[in-house]
Amino acid sequence: MAMKTYRQAINEAIVGEMRRDADVILMGEDVAGGAGGSGEDDAWGGPLGVTKGLLSEFGPGRVLDTPISEAGFIGAAIGAAASGLRPVVDLMFNDFVGVCFDQVVNQAAKYRYMFGGQDQIPLTIRTMIGAGLSISSQHSQSLYPVFSYFAGLKVLVPSSPYDAKGLLTSAIRDNDPVIFCEHKLLYDMTEDVPDEGYAIPLGEASLLREGGDVTVVALSRMVHVASDAAAILAREGIETDLLDPRTTTPLDTESILESVEATGRLVIVDESGPRCGMASDIAALVAEEGFGDLRAPIVKVTPPHVPIPAAPNLEALYVPDVNRVLDAVRRVVAY
Amino acid sequence: MAMKTYRQAINEAIVGEMRRDADVILMGEDVAGGAGGSGEDDAWGGPLGVTKGLLSEFGPGRVLDTPISEAGFIGAAIGAAASGLRPVVDLMFNDFVGVCFDQVVNQAAKYRYMFGGQDQIPLTIRTMIGAGLSISSQHSQSLYPVFSYFAGLKVLVPSSPYDAKGLLTSAIRDNDPVIFCEHKLLYDMTEDVPDEGYAIPLGEASLLREGGDVTVVALSRMVHVASDAAAILAREGIETDLLDPRTTTPLDTESILESVEATGRLVIVDESGPRCGMASDIAALVAEEGFGDLRAPIVKVTPPHVPIPAAPNLEALYVPDVNRVLDAVRRVVAY
Amino acid sequence: MATQSRTELLAAYRTMATMRAFEERMHIEFAGGGVPGFVHLYAGQEASAAGVCANLTDHDVLLNTHRAHGPAIARGADIFAVAKEIYCRGEGLCRGRGGSAHLHDTKNGLWAANSGVGSGVALGCGAALAARTRGTGGIAVALVGDGAVNQGVVSEGLNLASIWKLPLVVVVENNGYGEATAAGYAIAGGGIARRAEAFDMPGVQVDGSDYFAVFEAAAAAAERARRGKGPSLIEVEVTRFFGHFEGDAQTYRSRDEAERARRERDCLANFRRTVVAEGILDAGELDLVDTDVADLIDRVYAEAEAAPYPPDDELMEFIYADSL
Amino acid sequence: MATQSRTELLAAYRTMATMRAFEERMHIEFAGGGVPGFVHLYAGQEASAAGVCANLTDHDVLLNTHRAHGPAIARGADIFAVAKEIYCRGEGLCRGRGGSAHLHDTKNGLWAANSGVGSGVALGCGAALAARTRGTGGIAVALVGDGAVNQGVVSEGLNLASIWKLPLVVVVENNGYGEATAAGYAIAGGGIARRAEAFDMPGVQVDGSDYFAVFEAAAAAAERARRGKGPSLIEVEVTRFFGHFEGDAQTYRSRDEAERARRERDCLANFRRTVVAEGILDAGELDLVDTDVADLIDRVYAEAEAAPYPPDDELMEFIYADSL
Ligand SMILES: Cc1ncc(C[n+]2csc(CCOP(=O)(O)OP(=O)(O)O)c2C)c(N)n1
Ligand SMILES: Cc1ncc(C[n+]2csc(CCOP(=O)(O)OP(=O)(O)O)c2C)c(N)n1
Ligand SMILES: [Mg+2]
Ligand SMILES: [Mg+2]
């Protein structure tokens, strides 16, 4: 056990599974970096250095830099997965799913069902989500609701180094296509992470704080925003159940409904969009299955319905912050 | 005024706007059909014949058959729209957005915002949605929730010939990118449709039936399923407010909330998926903004979370039917 | 010329005759209203899949297109299960989930076409990569149409296959049309083989009405792939005898285009003429095959039509391999 | 050789010197921490955009890449607004919404790179189509990188431009790398110009350290487009002097690759050498330009850094043209 960053935790999960299982391969743009250049071969590990060192350990047969052809290489990864390999593919920014959406939602997602269960697609797609780097609307989205729309995919949104390692390990061992969403502002977050491999089951929310006055469901980086808010609220005497679903498909509906049964109040804090997003999804679940327990409106704390601006001040207004969570919780508690 | 099919109504809207405005052009695979072949030039009008006759009237400068290159020609349409043309593009099946998703959600949708309002993108994308033809999971989806996720797009889901003509006319006149979703099972539906052009404002739901006991919101083909259910329910003494939002962006939230204020009960009947779908979106809206009026759980009648099977019996189980609507309404009324 | 034995050639004839008879019958059944979904017939293109598949082993993967019936039969999928899948029955290849355009049979190395046309090239890269990585000795052969080559993913796949020297063969079945739009209009420069050159792989054009030409080109390409020399592309020129899909009025082509092809470019007739003229097989044994096939097709359709749909309670089966 | 006047050549030098000085300064400012976002510098590639833009008129559209600063300056965008956009200020070209990689200036015929690299080719097809349809006489020039050419949309756009004979010029700025991956690894066969041939359009390769070579190739391609002869492709061989983006340690290339390029393949130095040697311009007037430019750059950065961010209450502006 040692303090590790989210970045290291992800790297360790991949290394662990690649050592464990020779069928695990890694593909993507610059996952090693340096292919064909005049310098070092294992130069980058992706633009943020997450997979650095893997080429050196596992060689070019298992760590493949690709051309900038997401449809081509994700299609290839699906084919490789259908053939028995377990590819871990890097789709740098999740926004780039735009150029390979067919492969992800029409092929990987439907492959098993459409062919009547003949195959399994043990594919993991790692991808970066989230705003906060002033890189505008095509590099800052959080598209897990769009992935979650499609049956056949599993969707993971780890909020901490510990969860990142355990969930990625599960993703790679899982026999279905998994979209693993890494929040780009979390890479340098540190916490204690075991050196050995461990798998966190998919579909189990983690209860980060037990309160009883209000249920706050938060995802990915918003878990930390919600957690800061909960600490402040506690000082006001408002005790929060803080739930991090960790995976949106499968979604741990039971834990959410159970908590709301106790609190009667629900606030969802999410960085994905306000229309057909994850907050809507969870709100709709509770409005149907937990209605009898509800004592206040379900409040969604999400960005507004707008593309993501580059300017840091506008971007800061875009992303939900502690104050918006405080307002929302106070509102439902006072209802 | 004459009885016209949904297909004819769509054709008339395009013809009307092409006559009215020389900047309107049509592009897509086989929108005319026959380009370069040994037979007729205006052979198809798309696989379902919707745009037949347009090449003959407007010529090859304004009616362009394209190669099977959706990313290329939708990108081109965006460029043409940014240059002042008003392209109407045919994306045959909405499922194929998989191969041009970047153009639609990252480019068309964000073009105006990301460049600080310098441009407008008067682009209309026509596309087929819906299950019911036994053509399996990659040709039967209803992806308007996915489009609605993205700010910058407008999304239309006409349920009748009259609405189709009026909404498509508005779409073509609109200065923003519009996704116009045609349900493939509605093409042969007929009703009275004026010969002259008319525009239905975007964002205005139509109230198809006034009741007072329960609000049923239904979209696209589900409007007819819900309508059949409402007729049966009326015989049981349950009076339905039947609302067809007609456009999901902009969404007429006011009409929905007003109706729920009166009825206290909401059932949403929708063919899009159950996770992060349109039913979730509307349920979440009401669970937040109309909570005080609600007297029963919000029930979503949607397909289950599964890819769409080809087999007719399974497909029939997939798509919501009258019985499921009846059950839902009876349940919320009895609550 | 042919490097196949008498027995192999007789088998090839049987395969093509079966493909043909299957489609001729499908044309009639579809018109009768009994076939669900959209149906794209392969008649006229038989020598392509047959010539290609004659070069494949159990370790290889054939990536099908939406015009899927013929290639499925050529690849050795159970023809009863093929028909049942087209009829969306529970005992179909894909248990009725996929239908006509998605004939997929993993155990026989047949992968369905998937959604966006052209994707088979990318999936094929993956099959080829896996075969090499796991040392199975297998290769992948991706069928695509002339229309599909204009999908970006095809170019991406060609490039990927080339830089990774994958054991992949891309077979472009150029039947002159993508739906109603002519290849001559849609493909810049008209030729497809030259795209192969742009991606640094050999590209050849062969006459798809000539089984032997296809067989030989495929043999060379497969051999090249197996030897680790990398991918190649074969453009097979064919004519489809029916419309794009059943119900297509085909006004985009001249009235006699298909009929002329039936008269002049029928791969079955050509095959028969050649093997008989060269004394390799005799007309009588080919006639016997025809009779056999006719009987088989009767049984296949009777069984398929009578077969039950998938059980209602299986709607939610096969979504995930590991529990949700 | 050059068909440009003395005045035009002096202007070209000024443009390139400005591009260079802008980037050298940006490199320093970025290291100082004051620049938001990701920043990709164009230094070393100046002759490409400058040589291309010298052939463009007000009716034309230049489609930029993410390596956007240089081309924006070359196309004549207000350099103060360029800098402010990179700093995400309210008076930036895009009112701070786009940032460094999205420099877009409609009134000057400059369109930003958009998201998925390579999309400019498709958008450029549309600009070219619109120019022809509306008879403006304009053409479109799409810049793309060597890495971007492996995006499917580029192949789709090349094909579309070719079959529709669009007035489009595709300029591939081959700087040897897509991020950290070498073009020689990623592009099958190494060459890009040969892809043009596959799509039935002329493709040429030019030395991007030679302004005159770029200018002439662009002049020929633009002329061809304007005459209705269709699209063409130019591969411009360049070396970027800095990393892929600022902060890149560049270990994927040898330590001296960029330095050697600075010594041997500097388009500015080459330009100066040529025009002075041929007696077209004299060193003194070029020095004067350098002084001018240095002063301008100081003012540009001072103003940009001091400029305010967009007003907070404008977050929801500019989403739709027509009310929602
Ligand atoms: C991405 C995509 N666009 C459009 C379609 C609709 N579509 C199905 S088959 C077809 C024509 C394909 O032509 P070709 O590749 O030549 O094959 P053929 O039908 O001639 O065998 C089209 C456009 C599709 N399946 N996928
Ligand atoms: C579809 C897509 N994939 C990946 C990226 C991330 N990305 C940004 S720039 C870049 C490299 C582009 O290389 P090249 O086209 O050669 O341009 P250069 O940076 O060398 O100027 C990559 C991979 C992207 N923007 N879009
Ligand atoms: Mg074809
Ligand atoms: Mg480059």
PDB file of C-alpha atoms and ligand atoms in Angstrom, chain C residues 145-147 173 175-178, ligand 3:
ATOM      1  CA  GLY C 145     -19.199  -3.604 -51.878  1.00  0.00           C
ATOM      2  CA  ASP C 146     -18.221  -0.911 -54.336  1.00  0.00           C
ATOM      3  CA  GLY C 147     -20.439   1.511 -52.463  1.00  0.00           C
ATOM      4  CA  GLU C 173     -17.422  -6.987 -54.868  1.00  0.00           C
ATOM      5  CA  ASN C 175     -21.549  -4.948 -58.788  1.00  0.00           C
ATOM      6  CA  GLY C 176     -21.682  -1.499 -60.285  1.00  0.00           C
ATOM      7  CA  TYR C 177     -24.063   0.012 -57.774  1.00  0.00           C
ATOM      8  CA  GLY C 178     -24.396   1.083 -54.192  1.00  0.00           C
TER       9      GLY C 178
HETATM   10 MG    MG E   3     -22.470  -2.550 -55.010  1.00  0.00          MG
END
